[in-house]
PDB file of C-alpha atoms in Angstrom:
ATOM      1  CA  UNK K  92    -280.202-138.318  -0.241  1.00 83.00           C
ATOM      2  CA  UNK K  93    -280.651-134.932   2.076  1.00 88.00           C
ATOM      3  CA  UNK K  94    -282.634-132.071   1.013  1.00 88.00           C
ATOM      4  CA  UNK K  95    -279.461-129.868   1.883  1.00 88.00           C
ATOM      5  CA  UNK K  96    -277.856-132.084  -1.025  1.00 91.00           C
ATOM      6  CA  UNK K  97    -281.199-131.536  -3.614  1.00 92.00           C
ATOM      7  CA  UNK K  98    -280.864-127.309  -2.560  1.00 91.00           C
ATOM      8  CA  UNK K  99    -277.354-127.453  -3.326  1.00 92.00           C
ATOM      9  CA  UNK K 100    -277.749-129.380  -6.468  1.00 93.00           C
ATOM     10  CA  UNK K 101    -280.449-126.588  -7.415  1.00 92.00           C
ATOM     11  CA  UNK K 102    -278.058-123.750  -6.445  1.00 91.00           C
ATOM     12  CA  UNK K 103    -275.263-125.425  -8.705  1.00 92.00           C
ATOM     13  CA  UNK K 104    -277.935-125.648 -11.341  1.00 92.00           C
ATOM     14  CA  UNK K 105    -278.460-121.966 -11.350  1.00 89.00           C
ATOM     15  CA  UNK K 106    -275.173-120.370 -10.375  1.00 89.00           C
ATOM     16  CA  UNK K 107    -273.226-122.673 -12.575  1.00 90.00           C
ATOM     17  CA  UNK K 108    -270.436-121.861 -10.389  1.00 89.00           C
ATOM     18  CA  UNK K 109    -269.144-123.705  -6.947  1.00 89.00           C
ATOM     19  CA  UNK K 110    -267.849-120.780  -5.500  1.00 89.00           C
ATOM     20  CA  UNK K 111    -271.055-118.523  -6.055  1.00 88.00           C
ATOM     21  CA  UNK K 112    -273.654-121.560  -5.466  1.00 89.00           C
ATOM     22  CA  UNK K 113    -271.317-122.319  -2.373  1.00 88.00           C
ATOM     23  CA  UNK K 114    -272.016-118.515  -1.048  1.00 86.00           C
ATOM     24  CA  UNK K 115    -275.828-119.644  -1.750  1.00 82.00           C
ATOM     25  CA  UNK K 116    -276.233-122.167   0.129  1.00 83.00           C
ATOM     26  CA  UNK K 117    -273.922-120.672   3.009  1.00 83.00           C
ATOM     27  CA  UNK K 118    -271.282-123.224   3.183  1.00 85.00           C
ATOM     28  CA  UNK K 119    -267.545-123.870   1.050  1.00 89.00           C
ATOM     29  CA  UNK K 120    -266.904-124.850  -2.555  1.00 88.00           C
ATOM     30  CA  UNK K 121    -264.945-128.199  -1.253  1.00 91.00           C
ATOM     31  CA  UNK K 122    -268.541-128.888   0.377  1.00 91.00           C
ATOM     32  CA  UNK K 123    -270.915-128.286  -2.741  1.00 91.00           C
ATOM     33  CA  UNK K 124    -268.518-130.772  -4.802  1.00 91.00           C
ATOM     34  CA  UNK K 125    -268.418-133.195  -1.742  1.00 92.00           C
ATOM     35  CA  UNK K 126    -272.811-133.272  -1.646  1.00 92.00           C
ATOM     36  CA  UNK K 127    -272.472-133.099  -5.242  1.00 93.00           C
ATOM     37  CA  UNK K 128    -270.382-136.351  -5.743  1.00 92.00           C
ATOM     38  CA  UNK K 129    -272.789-137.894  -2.786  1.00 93.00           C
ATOM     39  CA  UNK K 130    -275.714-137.618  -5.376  1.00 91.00           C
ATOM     40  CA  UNK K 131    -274.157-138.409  -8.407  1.00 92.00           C
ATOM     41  CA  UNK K 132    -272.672-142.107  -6.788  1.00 92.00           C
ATOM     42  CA  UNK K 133    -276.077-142.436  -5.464  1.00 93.00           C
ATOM     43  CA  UNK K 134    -278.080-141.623  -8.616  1.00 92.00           C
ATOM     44  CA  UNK K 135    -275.636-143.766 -10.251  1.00 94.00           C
ATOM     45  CA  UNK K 136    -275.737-140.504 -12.952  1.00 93.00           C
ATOM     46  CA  UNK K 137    -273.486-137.620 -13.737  1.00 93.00           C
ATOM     47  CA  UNK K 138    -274.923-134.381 -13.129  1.00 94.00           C
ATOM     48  CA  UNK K 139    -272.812-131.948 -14.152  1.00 92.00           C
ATOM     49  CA  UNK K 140    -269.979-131.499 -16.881  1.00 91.00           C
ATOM     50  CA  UNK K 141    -266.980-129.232 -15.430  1.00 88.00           C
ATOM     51  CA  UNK K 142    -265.300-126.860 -17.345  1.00 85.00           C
ATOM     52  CA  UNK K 143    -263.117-123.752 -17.317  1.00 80.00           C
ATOM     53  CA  UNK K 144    -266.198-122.094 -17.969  1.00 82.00           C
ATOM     54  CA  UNK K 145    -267.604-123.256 -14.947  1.00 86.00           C
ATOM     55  CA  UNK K 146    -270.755-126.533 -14.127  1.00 90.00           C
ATOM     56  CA  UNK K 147    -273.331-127.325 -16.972  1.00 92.00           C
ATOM     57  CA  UNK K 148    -275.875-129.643 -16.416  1.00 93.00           C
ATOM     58  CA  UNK K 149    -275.628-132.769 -18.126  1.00 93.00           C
ATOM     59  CA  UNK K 150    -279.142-134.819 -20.302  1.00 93.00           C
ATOM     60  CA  UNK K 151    -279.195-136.463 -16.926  1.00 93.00           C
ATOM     61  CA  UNK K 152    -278.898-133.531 -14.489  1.00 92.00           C
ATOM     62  CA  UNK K 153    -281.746-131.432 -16.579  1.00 92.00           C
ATOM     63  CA  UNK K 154    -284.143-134.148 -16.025  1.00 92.00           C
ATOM     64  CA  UNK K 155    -283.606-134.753 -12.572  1.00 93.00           C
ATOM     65  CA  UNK K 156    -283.616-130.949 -11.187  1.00 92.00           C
ATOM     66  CA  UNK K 157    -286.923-130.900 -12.238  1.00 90.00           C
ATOM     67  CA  UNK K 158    -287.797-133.770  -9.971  1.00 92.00           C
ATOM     68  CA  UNK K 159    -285.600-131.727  -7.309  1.00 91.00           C
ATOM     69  CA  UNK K 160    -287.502-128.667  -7.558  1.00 89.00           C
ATOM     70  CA  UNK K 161    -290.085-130.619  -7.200  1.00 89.00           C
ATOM     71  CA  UNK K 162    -288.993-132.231  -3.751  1.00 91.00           C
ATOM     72  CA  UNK K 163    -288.025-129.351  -2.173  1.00 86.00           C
ATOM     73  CA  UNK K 164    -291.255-127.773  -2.926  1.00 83.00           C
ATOM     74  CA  UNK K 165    -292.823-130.607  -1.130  1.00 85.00           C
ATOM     75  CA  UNK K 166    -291.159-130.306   1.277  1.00 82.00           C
ATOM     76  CA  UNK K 167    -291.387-127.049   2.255  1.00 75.00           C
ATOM     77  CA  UNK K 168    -295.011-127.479   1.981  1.00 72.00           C
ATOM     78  CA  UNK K 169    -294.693-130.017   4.690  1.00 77.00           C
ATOM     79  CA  UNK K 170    -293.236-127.843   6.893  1.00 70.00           C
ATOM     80  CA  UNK K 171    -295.643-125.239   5.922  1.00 66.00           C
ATOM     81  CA  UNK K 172    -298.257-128.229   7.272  1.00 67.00           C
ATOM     82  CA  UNK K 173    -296.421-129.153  10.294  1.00 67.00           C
ATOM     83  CA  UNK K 174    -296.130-125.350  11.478  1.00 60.00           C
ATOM     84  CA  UNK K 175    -299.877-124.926  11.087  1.00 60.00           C
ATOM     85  CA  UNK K 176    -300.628-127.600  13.008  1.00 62.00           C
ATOM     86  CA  UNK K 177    -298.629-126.512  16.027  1.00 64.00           C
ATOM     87  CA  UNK K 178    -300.387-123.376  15.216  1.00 60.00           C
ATOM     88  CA  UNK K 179    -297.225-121.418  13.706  1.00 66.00           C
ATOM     89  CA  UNK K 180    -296.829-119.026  11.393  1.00 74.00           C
ATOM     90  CA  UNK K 181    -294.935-120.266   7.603  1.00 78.00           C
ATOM     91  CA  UNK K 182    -295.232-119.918   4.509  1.00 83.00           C
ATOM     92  CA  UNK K 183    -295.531-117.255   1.240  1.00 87.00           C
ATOM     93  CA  UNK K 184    -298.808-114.666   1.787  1.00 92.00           C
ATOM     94  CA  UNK K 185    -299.404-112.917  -1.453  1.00 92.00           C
ATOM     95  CA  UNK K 186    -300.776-109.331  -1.294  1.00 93.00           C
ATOM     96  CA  UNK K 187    -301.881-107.581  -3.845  1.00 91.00           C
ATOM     97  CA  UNK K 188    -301.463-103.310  -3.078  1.00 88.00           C
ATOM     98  CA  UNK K 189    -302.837-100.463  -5.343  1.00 80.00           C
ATOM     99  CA  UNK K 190    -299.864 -97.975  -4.066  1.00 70.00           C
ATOM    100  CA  UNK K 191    -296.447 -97.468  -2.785  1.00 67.00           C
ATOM    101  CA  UNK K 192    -294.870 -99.338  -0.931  1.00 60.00           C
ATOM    102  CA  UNK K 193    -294.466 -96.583   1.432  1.00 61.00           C
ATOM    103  CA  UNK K 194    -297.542 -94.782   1.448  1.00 70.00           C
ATOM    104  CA  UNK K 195    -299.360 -98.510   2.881  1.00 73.00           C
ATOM    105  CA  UNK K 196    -296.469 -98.745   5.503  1.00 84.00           C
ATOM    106  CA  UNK K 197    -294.947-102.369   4.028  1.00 83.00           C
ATOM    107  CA  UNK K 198    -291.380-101.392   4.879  1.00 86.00           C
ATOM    108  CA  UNK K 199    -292.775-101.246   9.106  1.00 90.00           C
ATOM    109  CA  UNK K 200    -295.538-104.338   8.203  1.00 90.00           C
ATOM    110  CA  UNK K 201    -291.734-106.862   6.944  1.00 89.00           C
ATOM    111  CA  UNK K 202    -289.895-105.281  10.053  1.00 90.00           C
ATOM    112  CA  UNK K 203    -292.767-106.783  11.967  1.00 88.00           C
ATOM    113  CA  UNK K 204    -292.983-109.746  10.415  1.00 90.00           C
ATOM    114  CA  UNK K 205    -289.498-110.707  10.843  1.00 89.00           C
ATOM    115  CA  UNK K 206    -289.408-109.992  14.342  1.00 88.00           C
ATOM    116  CA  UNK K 207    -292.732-111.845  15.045  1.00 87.00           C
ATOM    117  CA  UNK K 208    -293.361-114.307  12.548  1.00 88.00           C
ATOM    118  CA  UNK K 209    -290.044-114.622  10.543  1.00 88.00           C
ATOM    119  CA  UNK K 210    -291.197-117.879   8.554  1.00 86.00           C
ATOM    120  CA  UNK K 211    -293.768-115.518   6.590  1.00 90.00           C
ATOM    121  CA  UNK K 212    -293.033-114.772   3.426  1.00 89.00           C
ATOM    122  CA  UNK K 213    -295.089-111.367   1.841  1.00 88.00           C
ATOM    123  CA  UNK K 214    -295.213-111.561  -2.123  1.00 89.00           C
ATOM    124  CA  UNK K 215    -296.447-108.188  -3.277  1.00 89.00           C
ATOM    125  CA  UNK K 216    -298.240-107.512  -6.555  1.00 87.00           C
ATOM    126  CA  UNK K 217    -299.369-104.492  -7.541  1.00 84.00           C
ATOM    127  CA  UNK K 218    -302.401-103.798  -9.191  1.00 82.00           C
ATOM    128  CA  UNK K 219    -305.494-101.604  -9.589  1.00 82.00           C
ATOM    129  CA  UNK K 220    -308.084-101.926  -6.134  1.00 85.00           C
ATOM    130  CA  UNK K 221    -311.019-103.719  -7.875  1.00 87.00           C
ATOM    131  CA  UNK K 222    -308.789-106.460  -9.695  1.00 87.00           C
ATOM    132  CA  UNK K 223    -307.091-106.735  -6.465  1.00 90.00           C
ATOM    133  CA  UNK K 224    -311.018-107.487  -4.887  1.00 92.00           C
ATOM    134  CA  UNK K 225    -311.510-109.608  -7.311  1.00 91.00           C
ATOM    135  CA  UNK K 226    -308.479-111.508  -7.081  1.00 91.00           C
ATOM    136  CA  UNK K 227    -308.817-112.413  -3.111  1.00 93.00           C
ATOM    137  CA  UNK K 228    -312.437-113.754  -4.346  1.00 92.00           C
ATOM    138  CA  UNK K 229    -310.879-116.138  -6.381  1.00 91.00           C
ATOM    139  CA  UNK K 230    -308.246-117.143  -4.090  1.00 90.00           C
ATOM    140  CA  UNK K 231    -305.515-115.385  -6.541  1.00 91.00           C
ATOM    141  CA  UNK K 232    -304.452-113.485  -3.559  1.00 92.00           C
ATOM    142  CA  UNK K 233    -304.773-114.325  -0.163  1.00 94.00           C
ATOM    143  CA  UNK K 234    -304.838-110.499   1.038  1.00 95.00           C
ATOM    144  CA  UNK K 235    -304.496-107.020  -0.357  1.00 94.00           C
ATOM    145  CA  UNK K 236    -304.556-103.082   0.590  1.00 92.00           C
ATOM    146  CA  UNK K 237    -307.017-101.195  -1.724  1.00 90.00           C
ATOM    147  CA  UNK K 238    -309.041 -98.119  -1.622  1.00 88.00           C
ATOM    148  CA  UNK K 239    -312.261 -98.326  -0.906  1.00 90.00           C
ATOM    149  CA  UNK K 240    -314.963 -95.823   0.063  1.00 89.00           C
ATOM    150  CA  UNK K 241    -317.684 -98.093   1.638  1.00 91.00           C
ATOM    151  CA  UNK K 242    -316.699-100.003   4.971  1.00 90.00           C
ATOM    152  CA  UNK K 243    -317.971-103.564   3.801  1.00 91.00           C
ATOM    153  CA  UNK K 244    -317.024-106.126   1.413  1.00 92.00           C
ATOM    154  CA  UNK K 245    -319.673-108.865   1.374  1.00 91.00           C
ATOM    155  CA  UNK K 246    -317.847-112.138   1.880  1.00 91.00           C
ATOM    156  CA  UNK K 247    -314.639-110.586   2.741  1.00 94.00           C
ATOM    157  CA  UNK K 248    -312.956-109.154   5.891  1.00 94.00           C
ATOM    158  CA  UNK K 249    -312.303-105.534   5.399  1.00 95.00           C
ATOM    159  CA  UNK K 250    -310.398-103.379   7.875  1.00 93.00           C
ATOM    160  CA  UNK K 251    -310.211 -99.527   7.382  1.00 93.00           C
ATOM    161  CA  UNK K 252    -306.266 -98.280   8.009  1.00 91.00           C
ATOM    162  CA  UNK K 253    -306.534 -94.517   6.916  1.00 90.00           C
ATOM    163  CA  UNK K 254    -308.673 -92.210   5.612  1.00 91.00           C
ATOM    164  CA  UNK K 255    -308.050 -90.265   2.161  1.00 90.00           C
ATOM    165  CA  UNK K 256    -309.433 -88.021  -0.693  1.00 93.00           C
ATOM    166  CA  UNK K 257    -308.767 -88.209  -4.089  1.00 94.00           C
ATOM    167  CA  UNK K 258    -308.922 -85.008  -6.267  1.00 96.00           C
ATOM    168  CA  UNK K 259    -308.525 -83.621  -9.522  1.00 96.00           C
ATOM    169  CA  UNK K 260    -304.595 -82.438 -10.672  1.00 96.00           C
ATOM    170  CA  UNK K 261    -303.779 -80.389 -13.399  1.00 95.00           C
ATOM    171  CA  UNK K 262    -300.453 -80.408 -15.265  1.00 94.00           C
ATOM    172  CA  UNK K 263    -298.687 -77.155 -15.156  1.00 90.00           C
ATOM    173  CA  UNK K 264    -298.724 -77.342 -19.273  1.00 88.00           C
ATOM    174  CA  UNK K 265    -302.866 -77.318 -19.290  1.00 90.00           C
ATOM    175  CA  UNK K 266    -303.215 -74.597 -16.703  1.00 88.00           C
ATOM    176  CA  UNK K 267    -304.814 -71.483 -18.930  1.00 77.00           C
ATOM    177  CA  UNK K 268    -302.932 -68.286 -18.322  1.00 75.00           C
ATOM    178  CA  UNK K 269    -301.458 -69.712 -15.291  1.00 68.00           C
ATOM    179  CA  UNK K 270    -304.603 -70.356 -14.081  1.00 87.00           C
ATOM    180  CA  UNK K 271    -307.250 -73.158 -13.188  1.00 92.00           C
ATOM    181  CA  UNK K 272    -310.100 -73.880 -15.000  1.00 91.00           C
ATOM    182  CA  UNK K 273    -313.193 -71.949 -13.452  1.00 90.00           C
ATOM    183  CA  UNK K 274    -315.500 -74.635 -13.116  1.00 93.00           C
ATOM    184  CA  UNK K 275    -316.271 -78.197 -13.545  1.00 94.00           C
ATOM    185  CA  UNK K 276    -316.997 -77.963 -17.220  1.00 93.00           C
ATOM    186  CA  UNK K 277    -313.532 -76.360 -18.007  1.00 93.00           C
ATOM    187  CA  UNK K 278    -311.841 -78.893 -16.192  1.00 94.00           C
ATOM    188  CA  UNK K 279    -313.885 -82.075 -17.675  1.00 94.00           C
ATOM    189  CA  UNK K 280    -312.956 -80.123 -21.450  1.00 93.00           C
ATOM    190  CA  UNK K 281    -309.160 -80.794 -20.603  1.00 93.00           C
ATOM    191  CA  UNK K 282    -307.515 -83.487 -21.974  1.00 93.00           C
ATOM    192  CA  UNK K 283    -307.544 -86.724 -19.127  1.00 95.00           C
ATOM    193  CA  UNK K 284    -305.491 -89.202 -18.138  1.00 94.00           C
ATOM    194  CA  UNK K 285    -307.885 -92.139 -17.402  1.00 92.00           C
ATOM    195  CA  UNK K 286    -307.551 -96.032 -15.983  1.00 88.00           C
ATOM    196  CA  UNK K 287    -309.167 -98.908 -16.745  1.00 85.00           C
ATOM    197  CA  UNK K 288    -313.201 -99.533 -16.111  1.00 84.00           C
ATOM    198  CA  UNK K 289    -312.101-101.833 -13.195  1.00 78.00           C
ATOM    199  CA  UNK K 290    -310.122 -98.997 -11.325  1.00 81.00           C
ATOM    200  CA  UNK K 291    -310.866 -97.052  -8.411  1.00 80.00           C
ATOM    201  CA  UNK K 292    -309.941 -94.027  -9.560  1.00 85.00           C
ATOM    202  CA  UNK K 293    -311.328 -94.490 -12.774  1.00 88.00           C
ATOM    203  CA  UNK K 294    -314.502 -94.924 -10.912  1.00 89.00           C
ATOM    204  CA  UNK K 295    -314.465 -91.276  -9.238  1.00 92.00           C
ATOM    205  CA  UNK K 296    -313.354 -89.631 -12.386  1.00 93.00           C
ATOM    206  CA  UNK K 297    -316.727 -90.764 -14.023  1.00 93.00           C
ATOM    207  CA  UNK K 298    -318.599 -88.967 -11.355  1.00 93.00           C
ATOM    208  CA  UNK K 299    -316.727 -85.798 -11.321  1.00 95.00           C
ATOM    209  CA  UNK K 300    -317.328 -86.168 -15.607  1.00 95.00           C
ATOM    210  CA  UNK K 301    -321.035 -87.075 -14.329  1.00 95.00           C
ATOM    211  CA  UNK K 302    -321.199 -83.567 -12.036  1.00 95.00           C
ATOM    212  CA  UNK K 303    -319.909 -81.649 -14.723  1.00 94.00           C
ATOM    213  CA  UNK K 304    -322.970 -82.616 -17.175  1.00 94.00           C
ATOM    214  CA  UNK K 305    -320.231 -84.475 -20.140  1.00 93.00           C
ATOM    215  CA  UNK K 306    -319.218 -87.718 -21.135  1.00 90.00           C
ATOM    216  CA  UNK K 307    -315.978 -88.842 -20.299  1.00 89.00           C
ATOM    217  CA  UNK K 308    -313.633 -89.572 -23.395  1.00 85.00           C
ATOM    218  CA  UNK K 309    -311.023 -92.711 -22.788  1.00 82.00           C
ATOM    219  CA  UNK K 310    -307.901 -91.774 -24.270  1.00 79.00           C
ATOM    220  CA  UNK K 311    -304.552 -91.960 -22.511  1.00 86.00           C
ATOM    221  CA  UNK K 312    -304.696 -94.332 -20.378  1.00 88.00           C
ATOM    222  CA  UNK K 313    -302.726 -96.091 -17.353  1.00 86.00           C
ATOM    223  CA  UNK K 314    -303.248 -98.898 -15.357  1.00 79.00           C
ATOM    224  CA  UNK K 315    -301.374 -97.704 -11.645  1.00 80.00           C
ATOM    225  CA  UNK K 316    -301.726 -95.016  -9.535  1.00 81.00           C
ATOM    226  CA  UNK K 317    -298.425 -94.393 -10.256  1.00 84.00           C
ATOM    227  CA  UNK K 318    -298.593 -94.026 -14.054  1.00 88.00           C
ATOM    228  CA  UNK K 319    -301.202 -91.838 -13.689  1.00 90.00           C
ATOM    229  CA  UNK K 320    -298.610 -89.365 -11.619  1.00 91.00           C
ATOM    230  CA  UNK K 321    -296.150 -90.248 -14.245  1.00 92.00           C
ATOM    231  CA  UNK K 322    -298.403 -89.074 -17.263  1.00 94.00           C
ATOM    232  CA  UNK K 323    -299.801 -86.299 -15.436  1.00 94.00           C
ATOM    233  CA  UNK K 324    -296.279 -84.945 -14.491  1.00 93.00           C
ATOM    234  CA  UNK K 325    -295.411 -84.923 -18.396  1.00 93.00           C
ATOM    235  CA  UNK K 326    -297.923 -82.823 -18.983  1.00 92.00           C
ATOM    236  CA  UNK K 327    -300.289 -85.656 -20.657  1.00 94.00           C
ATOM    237  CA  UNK K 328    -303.457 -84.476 -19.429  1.00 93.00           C
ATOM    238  CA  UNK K 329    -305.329 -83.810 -16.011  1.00 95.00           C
ATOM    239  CA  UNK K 330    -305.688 -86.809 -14.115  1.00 94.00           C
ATOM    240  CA  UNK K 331    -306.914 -88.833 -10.227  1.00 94.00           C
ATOM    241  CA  UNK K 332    -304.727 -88.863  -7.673  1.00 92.00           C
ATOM    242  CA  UNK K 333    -304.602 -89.151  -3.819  1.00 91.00           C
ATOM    243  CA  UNK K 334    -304.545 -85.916  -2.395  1.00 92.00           C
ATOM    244  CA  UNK K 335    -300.919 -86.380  -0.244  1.00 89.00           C
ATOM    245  CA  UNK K 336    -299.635 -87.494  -3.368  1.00 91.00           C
ATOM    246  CA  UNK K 337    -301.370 -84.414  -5.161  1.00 94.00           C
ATOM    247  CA  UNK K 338    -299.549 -82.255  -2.464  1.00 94.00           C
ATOM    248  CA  UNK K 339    -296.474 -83.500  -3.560  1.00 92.00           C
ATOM    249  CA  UNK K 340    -296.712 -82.885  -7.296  1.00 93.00           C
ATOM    250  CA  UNK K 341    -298.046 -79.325  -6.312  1.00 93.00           C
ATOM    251  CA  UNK K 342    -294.607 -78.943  -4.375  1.00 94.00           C
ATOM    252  CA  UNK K 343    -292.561 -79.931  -7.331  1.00 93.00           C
ATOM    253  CA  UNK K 344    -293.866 -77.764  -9.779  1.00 92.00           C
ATOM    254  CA  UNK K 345    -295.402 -80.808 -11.823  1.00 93.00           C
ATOM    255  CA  UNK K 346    -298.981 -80.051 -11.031  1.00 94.00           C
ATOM    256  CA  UNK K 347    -301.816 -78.100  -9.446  1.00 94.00           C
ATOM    257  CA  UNK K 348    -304.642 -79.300  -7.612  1.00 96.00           C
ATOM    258  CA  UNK K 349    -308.728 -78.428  -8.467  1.00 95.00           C
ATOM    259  CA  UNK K 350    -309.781 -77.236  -5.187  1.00 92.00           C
ATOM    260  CA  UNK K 351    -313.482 -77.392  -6.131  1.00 91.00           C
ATOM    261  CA  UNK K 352    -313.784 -81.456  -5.964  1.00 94.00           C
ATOM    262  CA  UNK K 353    -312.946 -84.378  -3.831  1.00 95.00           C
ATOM    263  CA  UNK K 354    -313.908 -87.879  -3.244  1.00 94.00           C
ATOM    264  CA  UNK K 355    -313.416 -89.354   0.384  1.00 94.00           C
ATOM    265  CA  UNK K 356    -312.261 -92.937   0.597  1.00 92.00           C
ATOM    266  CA  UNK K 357    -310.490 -95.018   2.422  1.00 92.00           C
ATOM    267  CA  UNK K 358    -307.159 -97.170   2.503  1.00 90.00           C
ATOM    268  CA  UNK K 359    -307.941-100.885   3.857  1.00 92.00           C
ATOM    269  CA  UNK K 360    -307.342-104.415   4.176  1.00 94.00           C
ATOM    270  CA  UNK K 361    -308.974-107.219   2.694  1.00 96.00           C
ATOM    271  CA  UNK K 362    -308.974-110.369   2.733  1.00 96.00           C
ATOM    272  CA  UNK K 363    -311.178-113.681   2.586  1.00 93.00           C
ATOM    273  CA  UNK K 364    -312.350-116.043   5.546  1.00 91.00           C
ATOM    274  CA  UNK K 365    -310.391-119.156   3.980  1.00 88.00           C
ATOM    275  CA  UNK K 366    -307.391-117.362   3.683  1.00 90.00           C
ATOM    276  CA  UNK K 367    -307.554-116.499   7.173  1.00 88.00           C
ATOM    277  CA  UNK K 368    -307.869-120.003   8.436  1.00 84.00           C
ATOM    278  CA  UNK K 369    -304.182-119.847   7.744  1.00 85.00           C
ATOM    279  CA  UNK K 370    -301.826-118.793  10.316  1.00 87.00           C
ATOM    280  CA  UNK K 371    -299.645-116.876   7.956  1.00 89.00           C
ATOM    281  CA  UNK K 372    -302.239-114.591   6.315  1.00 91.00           C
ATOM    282  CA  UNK K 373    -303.681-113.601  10.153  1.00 90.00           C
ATOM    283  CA  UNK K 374    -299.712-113.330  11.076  1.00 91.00           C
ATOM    284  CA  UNK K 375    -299.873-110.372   8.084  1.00 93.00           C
ATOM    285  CA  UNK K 376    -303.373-108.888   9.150  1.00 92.00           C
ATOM    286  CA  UNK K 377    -302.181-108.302  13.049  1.00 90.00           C
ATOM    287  CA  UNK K 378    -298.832-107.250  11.555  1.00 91.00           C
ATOM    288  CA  UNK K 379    -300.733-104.569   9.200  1.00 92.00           C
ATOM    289  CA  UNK K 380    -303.188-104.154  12.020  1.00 89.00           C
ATOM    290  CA  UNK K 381    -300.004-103.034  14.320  1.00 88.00           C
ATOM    291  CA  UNK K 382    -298.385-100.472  11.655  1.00 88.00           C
ATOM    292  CA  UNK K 383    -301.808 -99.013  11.759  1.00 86.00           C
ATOM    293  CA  UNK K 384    -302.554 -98.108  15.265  1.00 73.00           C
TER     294      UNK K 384
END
């Protein structure tokens, strides 16, 4: 038995075609049933049942890609091992982001990565910048890019990549006579889009509620910097934004921005001192370090 064999029994598995699980695994449909008849006379089992309608896995094969799965993760775990010891680069990095893809620069971070340390893999997952904090804590994430306003984290590495602001937008429906509201206490009587207690933003639209002397009411509300665009865009309610992405919903008619009120902060990196140890998560940091030079 070859691990080629076990990935193109698992390709088989999932295409439940030769010809497509052949284009998988890069090689010819000939091939995949010649590995395929290799396992099954050394299993001593059939795996599959052949039809017009193309390979189902028999009782037999069900149970056993399971244990396949299972081998190949091990596997590649073991070469994940082997690399670190030679002091290489391999293996999945998950990153948690609070923004666009392109706003944090991850299309120039993967071009980097592939030409430097192509055995990284970068799983992103998106989510709101002090669940992201919280997840590198717990060793849920081993990195993410968050906004932040103060320059530490205690017990985490934090490296600043760009400065930002966020303000206050207004949907074009809530302006009053095509206007702005005069002053803080017209804008905090608009309707708001708000995020979750947990949220960056949701954190700097309590002050501005704070400056303005009322309590902030939690009604709509979404959980990405994204949504919040979204919502505010349809006219929902006023809402947090960063200000280049404010400057772009000014441009398109969809909002306007407060000019009385902004918040400085910061986009960064985080990430924790055991995650480090690993050659793949430092691989990521230099490669976001690079993009933002």
């Amino acid at each position: 038995m070859e691990i080629y064999q076990l990935k193109t029994f698992v390709a088989v598995a999932t295409e439940g075609n030769l010809t497509r699980a052949a284009e998988r695994v890069f090689t010819s449909p000939p091939a995949v049933s010649a590995q395929l008849k290799a396992l099954e006379d050394e299993f001593g089992v059939k795996l599959f049942e052949r039809s017009a309608r193309g390979m189902a896995l028999t009782p037999a094969g069900e149970r056993l890609l399971a244990e396949a799965h299972r081998t190949l993760k091990a596997a590649q775990a073991m070469q994940a091992a082997a690399a670190q010891i030679r002091g290489e680069a391999r293996g999945q990095v998950r990153m948690g982001t609070v923004s666009d893809a392109v706003a944090l620069r991850l299309g120039e971070v993967f071009v980097h990565l592939a030409e430097h340390h192509p055995g990284v893999q970068l799983q992103l997952q998106q989510l709101v910048s002090l669940r992201a904090i919280a997840a590198v804590r717990r060793g849920e994430l081993d990195c993410a890019c968050v906004l932040h306003e103060h320059a530490e984290i205690e017990g985490l590495e934090l490296r600043r990549l760009q400065a930002c602001e966020i303000v206050p937008v207004v949907p074009q429906r809530l302006l009053i006579s095509g206007g702005l509201p005069p002053d803080l206490a017209g804008l905090a009587a608009l309707p708001w889009v708000t995020t979750p207690p947990d949220c960056g933003l949701r954190i700097h639209q309590e002050r501005l509620f704070t400056q303005a002397g009322a309590a902030l009411e939690v009604g709509l509300q979404a959980d990405t910097e994204v949504a919040v665009r979204g919502m505010v865009a349809a006219g929902m309610g006023a809402g947090m934004v960063r200000r280049d992405q404010a400057v772009l919903m000014e441009a398109a008619g969809q909002a306007r921005i407060w000019a009385g009120w902004a918040a400085p902060t910061w986009f960064c990196w985080i990430s924790s001192p055991a995650a480090l140890a690993t050659p793949a998560v430092a691989a990521v940091r230099d490669a976001v370090a690079q993009t933002w030079v």
